[in-house]
Amino acid sequence: MNKIVKSDAEWRAQLSDEEYHVTRRHATERAWTGRYASNKDPGVYHCICCDAPLFDSDTKFESGTGWPSFWQPIADEAVGTTVDRKFFMVRTEVHCARCEAHLGHVFEDGPAPTGLRYCMNSAALNLKDK
């Protein structure tokens, strides 16, 4: 996969303020405010920054958290993870493997078959038809 690298000015010009703060500054949108929190439309969720496919709607589930949640990425190599120690917690941050955009966090309280909950920010995603 070819990495996408842009300057801060290029990201700011491409993204809305919210998309920029979430994806490039590791912010989190408020629960239940994102356009995909309750969305049930079929398709593939792509990275808002680089258009890489990240999650299939077939793996989306209602987690009750207020953020779109998936039990697995579209491919293992689509996302990467890092340890996030902000806010006096230790969490696993999820980012786009192609452009390093912050997507959200993954938790070990999801449904079968993986037991994982990829809790993503709607501002980091763009749903496209399959």
PDB file of N, CA, C and O in Angstrom, residues 1 4 7-8 22 24 36 41-42 62 71 73 87 97 99 105 108 111 115 121 123-124 128-129:
ATOM      1  N   MET A   1       0.843  -1.183   0.000  1.00  0.00           N
ATOM      2  CA  MET A   1       0.000   0.000   0.000  1.00  0.00           C
ATOM      3  C   MET A   1       0.887   1.245   0.000  1.00  0.00           C
ATOM      4  O   MET A   1       1.788   1.365   0.826  1.00  0.00           O
ATOM      5  N   ILE A   4       0.303   7.843   2.006  1.00  0.00           N
ATOM      6  CA  ILE A   4      -0.074   9.195   1.621  1.00  0.00           C
ATOM      7  C   ILE A   4       0.494  10.138   2.683  1.00  0.00           C
ATOM      8  O   ILE A   4       0.183  10.002   3.867  1.00  0.00           O
ATOM      9  N   SER A   7       1.272  17.846   3.806  1.00  0.00           N
ATOM     10  CA  SER A   7       1.581  18.858   4.821  1.00  0.00           C
ATOM     11  C   SER A   7       0.316  19.180   5.605  1.00  0.00           C
ATOM     12  O   SER A   7      -0.807  18.900   5.158  1.00  0.00           O
ATOM     13  N   ASP A   8       0.498  19.806   6.744  1.00  0.00           N
ATOM     14  CA  ASP A   8      -0.637  20.217   7.554  1.00  0.00           C
ATOM     15  C   ASP A   8      -1.538  21.166   6.757  1.00  0.00           C
ATOM     16  O   ASP A   8      -2.763  21.053   6.810  1.00  0.00           O
ATOM     17  N   VAL A  22     -10.529  15.731  13.989  1.00  0.00           N
ATOM     18  CA  VAL A  22     -10.650  14.308  14.329  1.00  0.00           C
ATOM     19  C   VAL A  22      -9.491  13.513  13.737  1.00  0.00           C
ATOM     20  O   VAL A  22      -8.801  12.780  14.447  1.00  0.00           O
ATOM     21  N   ARG A  24      -6.563  14.468  11.984  1.00  0.00           N
ATOM     22  CA  ARG A  24      -5.171  14.914  12.027  1.00  0.00           C
ATOM     23  C   ARG A  24      -4.732  15.338  13.432  1.00  0.00           C
ATOM     24  O   ARG A  24      -3.548  15.347  13.733  1.00  0.00           O
ATOM     25  N   TYR A  36     -22.931   8.716  10.768  1.00  0.00           N
ATOM     26  CA  TYR A  36     -23.001   7.263  10.611  1.00  0.00           C
ATOM     27  C   TYR A  36     -23.301   6.520  11.910  1.00  0.00           C
ATOM     28  O   TYR A  36     -23.337   5.291  11.913  1.00  0.00           O
ATOM     29  N   ASP A  41     -27.275   1.883   6.127  1.00  0.00           N
ATOM     30  CA  ASP A  41     -27.136   1.724   4.682  1.00  0.00           C
ATOM     31  C   ASP A  41     -25.971   0.789   4.350  1.00  0.00           C
ATOM     32  O   ASP A  41     -24.927   0.837   5.004  1.00  0.00           O
ATOM     33  N   PRO A  42     -26.145  -0.051   3.333  1.00  0.00           N
ATOM     34  CA  PRO A  42     -25.043  -0.940   2.933  1.00  0.00           C
ATOM     35  C   PRO A  42     -23.959  -0.175   2.193  1.00  0.00           C
ATOM     36  O   PRO A  42     -24.223   0.862   1.584  1.00  0.00           O
ATOM     37  N   GLU A  62     -24.801  -2.304  16.179  1.00  0.00           N
ATOM     38  CA  GLU A  62     -25.267  -1.290  17.119  1.00  0.00           C
ATOM     39  C   GLU A  62     -24.636  -1.565  18.480  1.00  0.00           C
ATOM     40  O   GLU A  62     -24.984  -2.522  19.150  1.00  0.00           O
ATOM     41  N   TRP A  71     -17.009  -4.925  13.900  1.00  0.00           N
ATOM     42  CA  TRP A  71     -16.298  -5.994  14.584  1.00  0.00           C
ATOM     43  C   TRP A  71     -15.013  -6.408  13.885  1.00  0.00           C
ATOM     44  O   TRP A  71     -14.240  -7.190  14.432  1.00  0.00           O
ATOM     45  N   PRO A  73     -12.029  -4.767  10.554  1.00  0.00           N
ATOM     46  CA  PRO A  73     -11.777  -3.942   9.369  1.00  0.00           C
ATOM     47  C   PRO A  73     -11.951  -4.767   8.104  1.00  0.00           C
ATOM     48  O   PRO A  73     -12.012  -5.997   8.145  1.00  0.00           O
ATOM     49  N   PHE A  87      -5.817  11.112  28.727  1.00  0.00           N
ATOM     50  CA  PHE A  87      -6.966  11.157  29.643  1.00  0.00           C
ATOM     51  C   PHE A  87      -6.883  10.094  30.747  1.00  0.00           C
ATOM     52  O   PHE A  87      -7.904   9.542  31.158  1.00  0.00           O
ATOM     53  N   ALA A  97      -4.018   2.900   7.788  1.00  0.00           N
ATOM     54  CA  ALA A  97      -2.666   2.439   7.488  1.00  0.00           C
ATOM     55  C   ALA A  97      -2.048   3.214   6.330  1.00  0.00           C
ATOM     56  O   ALA A  97      -0.831   3.325   6.237  1.00  0.00           O
ATOM     57  N   CYS A  99      -2.712   6.651   5.404  1.00  0.00           N
ATOM     58  CA  CYS A  99      -2.402   8.073   5.615  1.00  0.00           C
ATOM     59  C   CYS A  99      -2.248   8.460   7.081  1.00  0.00           C
ATOM     60  O   CYS A  99      -2.054   9.634   7.380  1.00  0.00           O
ATOM     61  N   HIS A 105     -10.968   4.154  18.239  1.00  0.00           N
ATOM     62  CA  HIS A 105     -10.294   3.200  19.127  1.00  0.00           C
ATOM     63  C   HIS A 105     -10.921   1.812  18.968  1.00  0.00           C
ATOM     64  O   HIS A 105     -12.064   1.697  18.533  1.00  0.00           O
ATOM     65  N   GLU A 108     -12.055  -4.556  23.389  1.00  0.00           N
ATOM     66  CA  GLU A 108     -12.260  -6.011  23.403  1.00  0.00           C
ATOM     67  C   GLU A 108     -13.602  -6.383  24.012  1.00  0.00           C
ATOM     68  O   GLU A 108     -13.707  -7.336  24.771  1.00  0.00           O
ATOM     69  N   PRO A 111     -18.872  -8.077  19.554  1.00  0.00           N
ATOM     70  CA  PRO A 111     -19.571  -9.341  19.319  1.00  0.00           C
ATOM     71  C   PRO A 111     -18.677 -10.390  18.645  1.00  0.00           C
ATOM     72  O   PRO A 111     -17.586 -10.090  18.168  1.00  0.00           O
ATOM     73  N   GLY A 115     -14.920 -10.532  18.796  1.00  0.00           N
ATOM     74  CA  GLY A 115     -14.924  -9.999  20.156  1.00  0.00           C
ATOM     75  C   GLY A 115     -14.394  -8.576  20.220  1.00  0.00           C
ATOM     76  O   GLY A 115     -14.154  -8.052  21.306  1.00  0.00           O
ATOM     77  N   ASN A 121     -15.008   7.321  14.483  1.00  0.00           N
ATOM     78  CA  ASN A 121     -15.615   8.638  14.339  1.00  0.00           C
ATOM     79  C   ASN A 121     -16.225   8.755  12.944  1.00  0.00           C
ATOM     80  O   ASN A 121     -15.537   8.473  11.950  1.00  0.00           O
ATOM     81  N   ALA A 123     -16.741  11.397  11.365  1.00  0.00           N
ATOM     82  CA  ALA A 123     -15.991  12.441  10.652  1.00  0.00           C
ATOM     83  C   ALA A 123     -14.769  11.897   9.926  1.00  0.00           C
ATOM     84  O   ALA A 123     -14.237  12.540   9.032  1.00  0.00           O
ATOM     85  N   ALA A 124     -14.328  10.690  10.294  1.00  0.00           N
ATOM     86  CA  ALA A 124     -13.159  10.085   9.655  1.00  0.00           C
ATOM     87  C   ALA A 124     -13.543   9.164   8.500  1.00  0.00           C
ATOM     88  O   ALA A 124     -12.664   8.623   7.832  1.00  0.00           O
ATOM     89  N   LYS A 128     -19.501   4.591   0.886  1.00  0.00           N
ATOM     90  CA  LYS A 128     -19.707   4.478  -0.555  1.00  0.00           C
ATOM     91  C   LYS A 128     -20.437   3.174  -0.858  1.00  0.00           C
ATOM     92  O   LYS A 128     -20.271   2.181  -0.154  1.00  0.00           O
ATOM     93  N   ASP A 129     -21.237   3.195  -1.940  1.00  0.00           N
ATOM     94  CA  ASP A 129     -21.904   1.965  -2.372  1.00  0.00           C
ATOM     95  C   ASP A 129     -20.881   0.905  -2.715  1.00  0.00           C
ATOM     96  O   ASP A 129     -19.777   1.223  -3.174  1.00  0.00           O
TER      97      ASP A 129
END
